[in-house]
mmCIF file of C-alpha atoms in Angstrom:
data_model
loop_
_atom_site.group_PDB
_atom_site.id
_atom_site.type_symbol
_atom_site.label_atom_id
_atom_site.label_comp_id
_atom_site.label_asym_id
_atom_site.label_seq_id
_atom_site.Cartn_x
_atom_site.Cartn_y
_atom_site.Cartn_z
ATOM 1 C CA MET A 12 0.093 -0.143 0.047
ATOM 2 C CA ALA A 13 1.213 3.750 -0.944
ATOM 3 C CA GLU A 14 2.319 5.955 2.024
ATOM 4 C CA ILE A 15 -0.652 7.881 3.215
ATOM 5 C CA LYS A 16 0.689 11.435 3.856
ATOM 6 C CA ASP A 17 -2.829 13.128 4.494
ATOM 7 C CA PRO A 18 -5.141 10.639 5.846
ATOM 8 C CA GLU A 19 -8.036 12.956 5.796
ATOM 9 C CA ASN A 20 -7.584 13.254 1.991
ATOM 10 C CA THR A 21 -7.039 9.854 1.107
ATOM 11 C CA LEU A 22 -9.913 7.643 0.256
ATOM 12 C CA ILE A 23 -9.288 3.530 0.875
ATOM 13 C CA LEU A 24 -11.860 1.478 -1.622
ATOM 14 C CA GLU A 25 -12.024 -2.373 -1.092
ATOM 15 C CA THR A 26 -13.174 -3.773 -4.008
ATOM 16 C CA THR A 27 -13.741 -7.308 -4.839
ATOM 17 C CA LYS A 28 -10.496 -7.347 -6.733
ATOM 18 C CA GLY A 29 -8.109 -5.708 -3.826
ATOM 19 C CA GLN A 30 -7.361 -2.326 -2.125
ATOM 20 C CA VAL A 31 -7.163 0.960 -4.148
ATOM 21 C CA VAL A 32 -6.104 4.002 -2.392
ATOM 22 C CA ILE A 33 -6.999 7.146 -3.762
ATOM 23 C CA GLN A 34 -5.470 10.657 -2.968
ATOM 24 C CA LEU A 35 -8.244 13.195 -2.950
ATOM 25 C CA LEU A 36 -7.576 16.458 -4.660
ATOM 26 C CA PRO A 37 -9.383 19.349 -2.191
ATOM 27 C CA GLN A 38 -7.270 22.201 -3.861
ATOM 28 C CA VAL A 39 -8.678 21.203 -7.170
ATOM 29 C CA ALA A 40 -12.307 20.195 -6.506
ATOM 30 C CA PRO A 41 -13.039 21.185 -2.971
ATOM 31 C CA GLU A 42 -17.053 20.392 -3.166
ATOM 32 C CA HIS A 43 -16.792 17.162 -5.066
ATOM 33 C CA VAL A 44 -13.896 15.730 -2.439
ATOM 34 C CA ALA A 45 -16.126 16.840 0.172
ATOM 35 C CA ARG A 46 -19.118 14.986 -1.133
ATOM 36 C CA ILE A 47 -17.001 11.891 -2.033
ATOM 37 C CA LYS A 48 -16.000 11.791 1.759
ATOM 38 C CA GLU A 49 -19.629 12.704 2.981
ATOM 39 C CA LEU A 50 -20.938 9.573 1.046
ATOM 40 C CA ALA A 51 -17.828 7.362 2.429
ATOM 41 C CA ARG A 52 -18.660 8.239 5.533
ATOM 42 C CA GLU A 53 -22.014 7.525 5.363
ATOM 43 C CA LYS A 54 -20.928 3.949 3.977
ATOM 44 C CA ALA A 55 -23.108 4.911 1.133
ATOM 45 C CA TYR A 56 -20.406 3.631 -1.577
ATOM 46 C CA ASP A 57 -20.320 0.037 0.252
ATOM 47 C CA GLY A 58 -21.658 -2.684 -2.135
ATOM 48 C CA VAL A 59 -22.142 -0.377 -5.366
ATOM 49 C CA VAL A 60 -21.369 -2.228 -8.517
ATOM 50 C CA PHE A 61 -19.055 -1.153 -11.158
ATOM 51 C CA HIS A 62 -21.637 -0.626 -13.695
ATOM 52 C CA ARG A 63 -19.746 0.759 -16.677
ATOM 53 C CA VAL A 64 -16.433 -0.588 -17.553
ATOM 54 C CA ILE A 65 -14.968 0.247 -20.931
ATOM 55 C CA ASP A 66 -11.522 -1.679 -21.643
ATOM 56 C CA GLY A 67 -8.636 0.744 -22.327
ATOM 57 C CA PHE A 68 -10.984 3.965 -20.897
ATOM 58 C CA MET A 69 -12.384 3.580 -17.454
ATOM 59 C CA ALA A 70 -14.421 1.974 -14.689
ATOM 60 C CA GLN A 71 -17.684 3.749 -13.668
ATOM 61 C CA THR A 72 -19.297 3.280 -10.267
ATOM 62 C CA GLY A 73 -21.053 5.284 -7.596
ATOM 63 C CA ASP A 74 -24.610 4.911 -8.408
ATOM 64 C CA VAL A 75 -25.847 4.532 -4.647
ATOM 65 C CA GLN A 76 -29.460 4.701 -5.593
ATOM 66 C CA PHE A 77 -29.740 1.598 -8.329
ATOM 67 C CA GLY A 78 -26.244 0.273 -8.166
ATOM 68 C CA LYS A 79 -25.947 -0.740 -4.560
ATOM 69 C CA GLN A 80 -26.227 -4.505 -3.992
ATOM 70 C CA GLY A 81 -28.292 -5.465 -1.192
ATOM 71 C CA SER A 82 -30.544 -2.212 -0.969
ATOM 72 C CA GLU A 83 -34.566 -1.927 -1.653
ATOM 73 C CA THR A 84 -33.658 0.221 -4.825
ATOM 74 C CA PHE A 85 -30.911 -2.234 -6.191
ATOM 75 C CA ASN A 86 -31.835 -2.851 -9.917
ATOM 76 C CA PRO A 87 -29.118 -3.802 -12.309
ATOM 77 C CA GLY A 88 -30.912 -2.895 -15.349
ATOM 78 C CA ARG A 89 -30.878 0.812 -13.998
ATOM 79 C CA ALA A 90 -27.583 1.154 -12.415
ATOM 80 C CA GLY A 91 -25.839 4.048 -13.889
ATOM 81 C CA MET A 92 -29.033 6.196 -14.024
ATOM 82 C CA GLY A 93 -29.339 7.173 -10.625
ATOM 83 C CA GLY A 94 -27.325 9.094 -7.801
ATOM 84 C CA SER A 95 -27.884 9.969 -4.095
ATOM 85 C CA SER A 96 -30.262 12.066 -2.298
ATOM 86 C CA LYS A 97 -27.915 14.998 -2.165
ATOM 87 C CA PRO A 98 -28.262 17.908 -4.523
ATOM 88 C CA ASP A 99 -26.144 17.945 -7.815
ATOM 89 C CA LEU A 100 -22.930 19.645 -7.600
ATOM 90 C CA LYS A 101 -21.664 22.421 -9.594
ATOM 91 C CA ALA A 102 -18.671 21.640 -11.975
ATOM 92 C CA GLU A 103 -15.151 22.258 -10.715
ATOM 93 C CA PHE A 104 -13.569 21.872 -14.212
ATOM 94 C CA SER A 105 -9.608 22.369 -13.789
ATOM 95 C CA ALA A 106 -6.486 21.941 -15.611
ATOM 96 C CA THR A 107 -5.931 18.783 -13.882
ATOM 97 C CA SER A 108 -5.393 16.128 -16.771
ATOM 98 C CA HIS A 109 -7.346 12.698 -17.102
ATOM 99 C CA ILE A 110 -4.614 10.229 -16.772
ATOM 100 C CA ARG A 111 -4.022 6.698 -15.723
ATOM 101 C CA GLY A 112 -5.479 6.517 -12.509
ATOM 102 C CA THR A 113 -7.275 9.773 -12.561
ATOM 103 C CA CYS A 114 -10.723 9.753 -10.407
ATOM 104 C CA SER A 115 -13.506 11.963 -11.714
ATOM 105 C CA MET A 116 -17.042 12.562 -11.422
ATOM 106 C CA ALA A 117 -19.747 11.272 -13.861
ATOM 107 C CA ARG A 118 -22.404 13.380 -15.187
ATOM 108 C CA SER A 119 -24.958 13.913 -17.702
ATOM 109 C CA GLN A 120 -24.816 16.428 -20.530
ATOM 110 C CA ASN A 121 -25.552 19.234 -17.919
ATOM 111 C CA PRO A 122 -21.944 20.343 -16.370
ATOM 112 C CA ASN A 123 -23.449 20.715 -13.420
ATOM 113 C CA SER A 124 -25.064 17.393 -12.966
ATOM 114 C CA ALA A 125 -22.464 15.630 -11.180
ATOM 115 C CA ASN A 126 -23.808 13.805 -7.719
ATOM 116 C CA SER A 127 -22.396 10.396 -6.459
ATOM 117 C CA GLN A 128 -21.056 8.608 -9.592
ATOM 118 C CA PHE A 129 -17.458 8.573 -10.635
ATOM 119 C CA PHE A 130 -14.842 6.864 -12.787
ATOM 120 C CA ILE A 131 -11.350 5.689 -12.650
ATOM 121 C CA CYS A 132 -9.244 6.256 -16.088
ATOM 122 C CA PHE A 133 -7.565 2.987 -17.139
ATOM 123 C CA ALA A 134 -5.499 5.045 -19.461
ATOM 124 C CA ASP A 135 -5.058 8.966 -20.309
ATOM 125 C CA ALA A 136 -8.208 10.395 -21.587
ATOM 126 C CA PRO A 137 -7.283 14.043 -22.630
ATOM 127 C CA TRP A 138 -10.616 14.653 -24.639
ATOM 128 C CA LEU A 139 -12.236 14.434 -20.987
ATOM 129 C CA ASN A 140 -9.875 17.443 -19.594
ATOM 130 C CA LYS A 141 -11.560 20.512 -18.502
ATOM 131 C CA GLN A 142 -14.879 19.079 -19.109
ATOM 132 C CA TYR A 143 -15.280 16.632 -15.850
ATOM 133 C CA SER A 144 -14.250 17.535 -12.418
ATOM 134 C CA VAL A 145 -11.174 15.532 -11.228
ATOM 135 C CA TRP A 146 -11.283 14.864 -7.461
ATOM 136 C CA GLY A 147 -8.422 12.230 -6.945
ATOM 137 C CA GLN A 148 -5.798 10.138 -8.058
ATOM 138 C CA VAL A 149 -5.019 6.285 -7.509
ATOM 139 C CA ILE A 150 -1.969 5.940 -5.622
ATOM 140 C CA SER A 151 -1.901 2.394 -5.131
ATOM 141 C CA GLY A 152 -4.010 -0.449 -6.485
ATOM 142 C CA MET A 153 -4.295 0.301 -10.064
ATOM 143 C CA ASP A 154 -3.333 -3.220 -10.876
ATOM 144 C CA PHE A 155 -6.795 -4.054 -9.024
ATOM 145 C CA VAL A 156 -8.472 -1.443 -11.082
ATOM 146 C CA ASP A 157 -7.156 -3.029 -13.978
ATOM 147 C CA GLN A 158 -8.827 -6.637 -13.105
ATOM 148 C CA ILE A 159 -12.495 -4.931 -12.800
ATOM 149 C CA LYS A 160 -14.837 -6.643 -14.881
ATOM 150 C CA ARG A 161 -15.586 -5.194 -18.459
ATOM 151 C CA GLY A 162 -19.166 -4.386 -20.041
ATOM 152 C CA GLU A 163 -21.433 -1.996 -20.770
ATOM 153 C CA PRO A 164 -23.531 -3.018 -18.451
ATOM 154 C CA VAL A 165 -21.599 -5.567 -16.686
ATOM 155 C CA LYS A 166 -22.605 -9.143 -16.388
ATOM 156 C CA ASP A 167 -21.975 -10.082 -12.658
ATOM 157 C CA PRO A 168 -20.080 -6.951 -11.871
ATOM 158 C CA ASP A 169 -17.554 -6.178 -9.456
ATOM 159 C CA SER A 170 -18.119 -3.686 -6.684
ATOM 160 C CA ILE A 171 -16.699 -1.601 -3.858
ATOM 161 C CA VAL A 172 -17.141 -3.566 -0.746
ATOM 162 C CA SER A 173 -16.199 -0.565 1.321
ATOM 163 C CA ALA A 174 -15.050 3.080 0.821
ATOM 164 C CA ARG A 175 -13.371 4.739 4.029
ATOM 165 C CA VAL A 176 -11.606 8.046 4.520
ATOM 166 C CA ALA A 177 -8.210 6.865 5.919
ATOM 167 C CA ALA A 178 -8.797 9.126 8.803
ATOM 168 C CA ASP A 179 -11.445 7.036 9.953
ATOM 169 C CA VAL A 180 -9.904 3.724 9.955
#
């Protein structure tokens, strides 16, 4: 595991493939980082599937409404269409590039529609730069991200077992 220098701004994702450690970037997207930490502390991401995984591009997860296994609203056919009960976030686009391991918020065509869903880039994706809000960077465990089952939608998907702010563990 990577050395954690700032536990309050580090997210530990236990996935069905292994542990992924993400350095949060509050200086880049403070409201998005606050939302990720809020949802992690509520255990909202626990059990959420990776519903859209495109080889050579990214793994998307975070639909706490329809993508959370074991919840009353879990619906594999709708995973990726929901968010959380919290209001959508205003875009925090930045000059931070989408490179391998970048964590960024998913959204609809509306730039101010990010809510709970996010993706992790498998490779550089410069066409996303300044169009999606980057909030983190994987510092350990990209080998596990690389193993996440592919698909649109994914059959028998991998999931987040738990998401915790490092300061809380």
